[in-house]
Amino acid sequence: MNIAILSRNKKLYSTRRLVEACIQRGHEAVVIDVLRSYMNIASSKPEVHFNGESLPVVDAVIPRIGASVTFYGTAVLRQFEMMGAFPLCESVAISRSRDKLRSLQLMARKGVGMPNTGFAHNPDDIQDLIKMVGGAPLVIKLLEGTQGIGVVLAETKKAAESVIEAFMGLKANILVQEYIKEAGGADIRCLVIGDKVVAAMKRQAQAGEFRSNLHRGGSASLIKITPAERATAIKAAKIMGLNVAGVDILRSERGPLVMEVNSSPGLEGIETATGKDVAGMIIEFIEKNAKPHKTRTKGKG
Ligand code: ADP
Ligand code: MG
């Protein structure tokens, strides 16, 4: 097969591993920087151009679209979908999963466990917002944050009020969430491919920190997940419509709680922690599922 990997940088671990896995399994791989590609959308024959040339039609596309390029990146992916390529994850599913509020609303509707969460833009009653999610300690998150930046633990009601006021002053959308203390600064990343969790790791925050992000000094290790955690991760990926997803779960007294669902999960941490060939499993999934013009929405949603 001809497989295009949409990635800004060939040297990134995940991109390199996907290229390697394609070649190992006898496929052709091309890495395309979405921001440098351009398209003719008015044509009856959709094309994507890159480096001055029209790209040949590929069989499948692996989108690795960073949060900051979601808008343009999903447009490029849609163009590939219109050309009949099989997307590992569909453009609509990626857009959906990038909207944290929409994701949480969709999962809540389907009964997936999650921390008690409120969101606000310019609340006229901060005290009531705090009360609504059960009071301090609280986690307050900037909606646009990633890698743990913009996630604050407010231990007291007073601290929570100040942080909410500060974010409000910045006109930011925020999410106010019950603090899951018993998670002990750890979360579980479940890597879902299709309807299976193929690898799982525990990320533990460094001492004195509650955020387990590896970028914040967290450390990753292999973990055996429970059947309930497995089922929750699979259900969350399915609700988002993602064939491949990194589902982040907190272990709480009332069972697994989903924090977020990532549509371009990094492979380095999970492959290192588990010793599994996740890149190879992703390509295997494409081999089994790719058919031309199989996108459900054809980019319409
Ligand atoms: P980001 O998208 O920036 O990674 P997250 O929502 O994943 O933001 O939060 C970063 C980290 O903070 C999580 O991995 C987890 O360790 C911790 N965390 C986030 N929300 C909660 C919560 N409600 N209770 C306990 N810990 C949390
Ligand atoms: Mg996170």
Short mmCIF file of C-alpha atoms and ligand atoms in Angstrom, two decimals:
data_model
loop_
_atom_site.label_atom_id
_atom_site.label_comp_id
_atom_site.label_asym_id
_atom_site.label_seq_id
_atom_site.Cartn_x
_atom_site.Cartn_y
_atom_site.Cartn_z
CA MET A 1 0.00 0.00 0.00
CA ASN A 2 0.91 3.65 -0.36
CA ILE A 3 0.58 5.31 3.01
CA ALA A 4 0.84 9.05 3.69
CA ILE A 5 1.78 10.20 7.17
CA LEU A 6 0.65 13.72 7.92
CA SER A 7 3.28 15.06 10.26
CA ARG A 8 5.16 18.31 10.63
CA ASN A 9 8.47 16.63 11.34
CA LYS A 10 10.03 13.46 9.96
CA LYS A 11 12.41 13.26 12.87
CA LEU A 12 9.78 12.88 15.59
CA TYR A 13 9.86 9.48 17.26
CA SER A 14 6.24 8.62 16.37
CA THR A 15 6.67 9.62 12.73
CA ARG A 16 9.92 7.69 12.39
CA ARG A 17 8.38 4.59 13.93
CA LEU A 18 5.35 4.71 11.65
CA VAL A 19 7.57 5.07 8.56
CA GLU A 20 9.71 2.16 9.81
CA ALA A 21 6.66 -0.01 10.43
CA CYS A 22 5.27 0.76 6.94
CA ILE A 23 8.54 -0.26 5.30
CA GLN A 24 8.98 -3.33 7.49
CA ARG A 25 5.54 -4.53 6.44
CA GLY A 26 6.21 -3.94 2.75
CA HIS A 27 4.46 -0.61 2.18
CA GLU A 28 5.52 2.72 0.74
CA ALA A 29 5.46 5.65 3.16
CA VAL A 30 5.53 9.35 2.46
CA VAL A 31 5.65 12.01 5.19
CA ILE A 32 3.73 15.19 4.40
CA ASP A 33 3.97 18.43 6.33
CA VAL A 34 0.35 19.58 6.26
CA LEU A 35 1.22 23.23 6.70
CA ARG A 36 3.36 23.14 3.53
CA SER A 37 0.82 21.29 1.44
CA TYR A 38 -1.86 23.12 -0.53
CA MET A 39 -5.02 22.04 -2.27
CA ASN A 40 -7.42 22.86 -5.03
CA ILE A 41 -10.79 22.44 -3.40
CA ALA A 42 -12.90 23.78 -6.25
CA SER A 43 -11.80 21.09 -8.66
CA SER A 44 -13.94 18.07 -9.50
CA LYS A 45 -10.73 16.07 -9.12
CA PRO A 46 -9.46 16.84 -5.63
CA GLU A 47 -5.69 16.99 -5.29
CA VAL A 48 -3.11 17.74 -2.65
CA HIS A 49 0.06 19.47 -3.77
CA PHE A 50 3.36 19.28 -1.94
CA ASN A 51 6.80 20.48 -3.01
CA GLY A 52 5.43 21.76 -6.33
CA GLU A 53 3.84 18.47 -7.34
CA SER A 54 0.45 16.84 -7.18
CA LEU A 55 0.65 13.89 -4.78
CA PRO A 56 -0.26 10.50 -6.19
CA VAL A 57 -3.44 9.03 -4.74
CA VAL A 58 -2.55 7.11 -1.59
CA ASP A 59 -4.37 4.13 -0.10
CA ALA A 60 -4.32 5.34 3.48
CA VAL A 61 -3.47 8.42 5.53
CA ILE A 62 -2.16 8.49 9.08
CA PRO A 63 -2.96 11.88 10.54
CA ARG A 64 -0.54 13.05 13.24
CA ILE A 65 -1.95 16.51 13.58
CA GLY A 66 -0.76 18.65 16.46
CA ALA A 67 -3.33 20.56 18.49
CA SER A 68 -2.10 23.90 17.15
CA VAL A 69 -2.69 22.92 13.51
CA THR A 70 -6.04 21.16 13.92
CA PHE A 71 -7.94 23.58 11.69
CA TYR A 72 -5.71 23.40 8.62
CA GLY A 73 -4.58 19.84 9.28
CA THR A 74 -8.11 18.44 9.29
CA ALA A 75 -8.83 20.33 6.05
CA VAL A 76 -5.88 18.59 4.38
CA LEU A 77 -7.04 15.26 5.80
CA ARG A 78 -10.55 15.89 4.41
CA GLN A 79 -9.04 16.44 0.99
CA PHE A 80 -7.38 13.02 1.21
CA GLU A 81 -10.72 11.55 2.30
CA MET A 82 -12.36 13.09 -0.76
CA MET A 83 -9.67 11.49 -2.91
CA GLY A 84 -10.76 8.13 -1.50
CA ALA A 85 -7.85 7.45 0.85
CA PHE A 86 -8.61 5.52 4.04
CA PRO A 87 -8.00 7.76 7.05
CA LEU A 88 -6.68 6.01 10.15
CA CYS A 89 -8.80 8.52 12.04
CA GLU A 90 -11.42 10.58 10.24
CA SER A 91 -11.19 14.35 10.11
CA VAL A 92 -14.55 14.78 11.87
CA ALA A 93 -13.44 12.51 14.71
CA ILE A 94 -10.24 14.49 15.16
CA SER A 95 -12.08 17.83 15.23
CA ARG A 96 -14.57 16.36 17.70
CA SER A 97 -11.88 15.06 20.04
CA ARG A 98 -9.99 18.38 19.97
CA ASP A 99 -12.99 20.14 21.44
CA LYS A 100 -12.69 19.24 25.12
CA LEU A 101 -16.16 20.41 26.03
CA ARG A 102 -17.83 18.57 23.21
CA SER A 103 -15.85 15.43 24.02
CA LEU A 104 -16.87 15.51 27.67
CA GLN A 105 -20.50 16.22 26.76
CA LEU A 106 -20.58 13.29 24.32
CA MET A 107 -19.03 10.93 26.85
CA ALA A 108 -21.29 12.10 29.67
CA ARG A 109 -24.31 11.46 27.49
CA LYS A 110 -23.20 7.87 26.95
CA GLY A 111 -22.53 7.29 30.63
CA VAL A 112 -18.73 7.17 30.57
CA GLY A 113 -17.30 7.89 34.03
CA MET A 114 -15.52 11.23 34.35
CA PRO A 115 -14.58 13.64 37.08
CA ASN A 116 -17.39 15.97 38.08
CA THR A 117 -16.78 18.87 35.70
CA GLY A 118 -18.10 22.34 35.09
CA PHE A 119 -17.13 24.81 32.43
CA ALA A 120 -17.40 28.50 32.23
CA HIS A 121 -16.38 31.54 30.27
CA ASN A 122 -17.37 34.49 32.37
CA PRO A 123 -19.30 33.09 35.32
CA ASP A 124 -21.40 35.68 37.07
CA ASP A 125 -21.27 33.64 40.26
CA ILE A 126 -17.90 32.00 40.89
CA GLN A 127 -18.96 30.74 44.31
CA ASP A 128 -21.85 28.85 42.77
CA LEU A 129 -19.61 27.43 40.03
CA ILE A 130 -17.26 26.09 42.72
CA LYS A 131 -20.16 24.69 44.73
CA MET A 132 -21.61 23.07 41.60
CA VAL A 133 -18.58 20.79 41.19
CA GLY A 134 -18.34 19.92 44.86
CA GLY A 135 -16.06 22.62 46.30
CA ALA A 136 -12.28 22.73 46.88
CA PRO A 137 -9.85 21.15 46.28
CA LEU A 138 -10.44 21.73 42.59
CA VAL A 139 -8.56 21.36 39.35
CA ILE A 140 -8.93 24.32 37.01
CA LYS A 141 -7.93 23.89 33.38
CA LEU A 142 -7.48 26.22 30.48
CA LEU A 143 -9.43 24.67 27.65
CA GLU A 144 -6.65 25.25 25.15
CA GLY A 145 -3.86 23.83 27.33
CA THR A 146 -1.74 20.75 26.54
CA GLN A 147 1.13 18.93 28.21
CA GLY A 148 -0.13 19.93 31.61
CA ILE A 149 0.37 23.66 31.05
CA GLY A 150 -2.71 25.55 32.14
CA VAL A 151 -3.77 22.86 34.65
CA VAL A 152 -3.87 24.20 38.21
CA LEU A 153 -4.72 22.56 41.51
CA ALA A 154 -6.53 24.95 43.85
CA GLU A 155 -6.46 23.43 47.32
CA THR A 156 -8.81 25.90 48.97
CA LYS A 157 -11.97 27.71 47.97
CA LYS A 158 -10.11 31.03 48.18
CA ALA A 159 -7.35 29.79 45.85
CA ALA A 160 -9.97 28.45 43.44
CA GLU A 161 -11.72 31.83 43.36
CA SER A 162 -8.46 33.67 42.64
CA VAL A 163 -7.42 31.31 39.86
CA ILE A 164 -10.85 31.44 38.22
CA GLU A 165 -10.80 35.24 38.44
CA ALA A 166 -7.32 35.37 36.92
CA PHE A 167 -8.30 33.14 34.00
CA MET A 168 -11.48 35.13 33.54
CA GLY A 169 -9.38 38.29 33.26
CA LEU A 170 -7.59 36.62 30.36
CA LYS A 171 -10.96 35.89 28.72
CA ALA A 172 -10.08 32.20 28.59
CA ASN A 173 -12.51 29.30 28.48
CA ILE A 174 -11.99 27.19 31.57
CA LEU A 175 -12.95 23.86 32.92
CA VAL A 176 -13.41 23.36 36.65
CA GLN A 177 -13.06 19.80 37.82
CA GLU A 178 -13.32 17.74 40.94
CA TYR A 179 -9.81 16.81 42.13
CA ILE A 180 -9.36 13.03 42.19
CA LYS A 181 -7.01 12.84 45.13
CA GLU A 182 -6.93 9.06 45.40
CA ALA A 183 -5.35 8.87 41.92
CA GLY A 184 -2.18 9.86 43.79
CA GLY A 185 -0.69 11.92 40.97
CA ALA A 186 -0.98 9.04 38.55
CA ASP A 187 -3.04 8.41 35.47
CA ILE A 188 -3.32 5.57 33.00
CA ARG A 189 -2.80 6.00 29.28
CA CYS A 190 -4.62 3.31 27.33
CA LEU A 191 -3.66 2.98 23.70
CA VAL A 192 -6.72 1.84 21.78
CA ILE A 193 -6.54 0.44 18.26
CA GLY A 194 -9.88 -0.58 16.77
CA ASP A 195 -11.80 -2.24 19.58
CA LYS A 196 -8.80 -3.28 21.68
CA VAL A 197 -6.52 -1.72 24.26
CA VAL A 198 -3.18 -2.85 22.82
CA ALA A 199 -0.93 -1.21 25.39
CA ALA A 200 -1.30 0.61 28.69
CA MET A 201 1.07 2.56 30.87
CA LYS A 202 0.89 4.29 34.19
CA ARG A 203 2.24 7.80 34.38
CA GLN A 204 3.28 8.94 37.83
CA ALA A 205 3.88 12.58 38.63
CA GLN A 206 7.17 13.51 40.24
CA ALA A 207 7.17 14.17 43.98
CA GLY A 208 5.27 17.30 44.93
CA GLU A 209 3.42 17.46 41.61
CA PHE A 210 -0.09 16.23 40.77
CA ARG A 211 0.25 16.38 36.98
CA SER A 212 1.57 13.14 35.56
CA ASN A 213 2.47 14.51 32.09
CA LEU A 214 5.85 13.18 30.96
CA HIS A 215 6.59 16.77 29.86
CA ARG A 216 6.14 17.80 33.49
CA GLY A 217 8.65 15.26 34.74
CA GLY A 218 6.27 12.32 35.15
CA SER A 219 7.60 8.78 34.73
CA ALA A 220 5.99 5.96 32.78
CA SER A 221 5.75 2.29 33.67
CA LEU A 222 3.94 -0.82 32.52
CA ILE A 223 0.59 -1.44 34.21
CA LYS A 224 -2.02 -4.14 34.16
CA ILE A 225 -5.42 -2.54 33.72
CA THR A 226 -8.72 -3.85 35.07
CA PRO A 227 -11.55 -5.09 32.84
CA ALA A 228 -13.55 -1.97 33.77
CA GLU A 229 -10.68 0.28 32.70
CA ARG A 230 -10.30 -1.63 29.46
CA ALA A 231 -14.02 -1.36 28.70
CA THR A 232 -14.06 2.35 29.54
CA ALA A 233 -11.11 3.13 27.24
CA ILE A 234 -12.66 1.24 24.34
CA LYS A 235 -16.03 2.89 24.87
CA ALA A 236 -14.47 6.38 25.00
CA ALA A 237 -12.55 5.85 21.73
CA LYS A 238 -15.69 4.48 20.10
CA ILE A 239 -17.82 7.46 21.17
CA MET A 240 -15.23 9.82 19.71
CA GLY A 241 -15.18 7.77 16.50
CA LEU A 242 -11.41 7.28 16.69
CA ASN A 243 -9.82 4.06 15.38
CA VAL A 244 -6.65 4.91 17.26
CA ALA A 245 -6.76 6.86 20.48
CA GLY A 246 -4.86 7.50 23.67
CA VAL A 247 -7.43 7.44 26.44
CA ASP A 248 -6.32 8.96 29.75
CA ILE A 249 -7.98 7.53 32.82
CA LEU A 250 -7.83 8.40 36.52
CA ARG A 251 -8.27 5.58 39.04
CA SER A 252 -10.89 6.73 41.51
CA GLU A 253 -12.89 5.24 44.35
CA ARG A 254 -15.89 5.09 42.04
CA GLY A 255 -14.06 3.38 39.19
CA PRO A 256 -12.26 4.57 36.07
CA LEU A 257 -12.79 8.22 35.14
CA VAL A 258 -11.86 9.45 31.67
CA MET A 259 -9.95 12.72 31.57
CA GLU A 260 -9.26 13.07 27.90
CA VAL A 261 -9.12 11.22 24.59
CA ASN A 262 -6.15 11.99 22.37
CA SER A 263 -6.38 11.47 18.61
CA SER A 264 -2.63 11.58 17.93
CA PRO A 265 -1.18 9.72 20.90
CA GLY A 266 2.61 9.80 21.09
CA LEU A 267 4.29 6.43 20.62
CA GLU A 268 7.60 6.94 22.38
CA GLY A 269 6.39 6.75 25.98
CA ILE A 270 4.05 3.83 25.43
CA GLU A 271 6.42 1.76 23.27
CA THR A 272 9.26 2.32 25.73
CA ALA A 273 7.16 1.54 28.80
CA THR A 274 5.53 -1.57 27.34
CA GLY A 275 8.13 -2.83 24.84
CA LYS A 276 5.32 -3.25 22.33
CA ASP A 277 5.43 -2.52 18.62
CA VAL A 278 2.47 -0.14 18.63
CA ALA A 279 3.50 1.41 15.28
CA GLY A 280 3.40 -2.07 13.71
CA MET A 281 -0.05 -2.70 15.19
CA ILE A 282 -1.32 0.58 13.71
CA ILE A 283 -0.11 -0.42 10.24
CA GLU A 284 -1.63 -3.87 10.72
CA PHE A 285 -4.97 -2.21 11.53
CA ILE A 286 -4.74 -0.23 8.28
CA GLU A 287 -3.93 -3.42 6.33
CA LYS A 288 -7.07 -5.07 7.71
CA ASN A 289 -9.44 -2.12 7.34
CA ALA A 290 -8.33 0.14 4.51
CA LYS A 291 -10.66 0.18 1.54
CA PRO A 292 -11.07 3.02 -0.93
CA HIS A 293 -13.82 5.56 -0.27
CA LYS A 294 -14.60 4.11 3.13
CA THR A 295 -14.82 7.38 5.05
CA ARG A 296 -18.22 7.42 6.67
CA THR A 297 -18.75 11.15 6.45
CA LYS A 298 -16.61 12.00 3.40
CA GLY A 299 -15.58 15.05 5.38
CA LYS A 300 -19.17 16.27 5.52
CA GLY A 301 -19.84 16.15 9.26
P1 ADP B 1 -3.34 18.26 29.45
O1 ADP B 1 -4.27 18.17 28.31
O2 ADP B 1 -2.60 19.55 29.53
O3 ADP B 1 -2.45 17.05 29.54
P2 ADP B 1 -4.91 17.07 31.56
O4 ADP B 1 -6.35 17.34 31.71
O5 ADP B 1 -4.53 15.78 30.93
O6 ADP B 1 -4.26 18.28 30.76
O7 ADP B 1 -4.23 17.20 32.99
C1 ADP B 1 -2.83 17.04 33.19
C2 ADP B 1 -2.56 16.07 34.35
O8 ADP B 1 -3.08 16.60 35.57
C3 ADP B 1 -3.22 14.73 34.19
O9 ADP B 1 -2.42 13.85 33.43
C4 ADP B 1 -3.41 14.25 35.63
O10 ADP B 1 -2.22 13.66 36.12
C5 ADP B 1 -3.64 15.55 36.38
N1 ADP B 1 -5.08 15.80 36.53
C6 ADP B 1 -5.87 16.42 35.61
N2 ADP B 1 -7.14 16.49 36.03
C7 ADP B 1 -7.18 15.92 37.25
C8 ADP B 1 -8.22 15.69 38.21
N3 ADP B 1 -9.47 16.10 37.99
N4 ADP B 1 -7.88 15.06 39.36
C9 ADP B 1 -6.61 14.65 39.59
N5 ADP B 1 -5.61 14.83 38.75
C10 ADP B 1 -5.86 15.48 37.57
MG MG B 2 -3.18 15.15 29.42
#
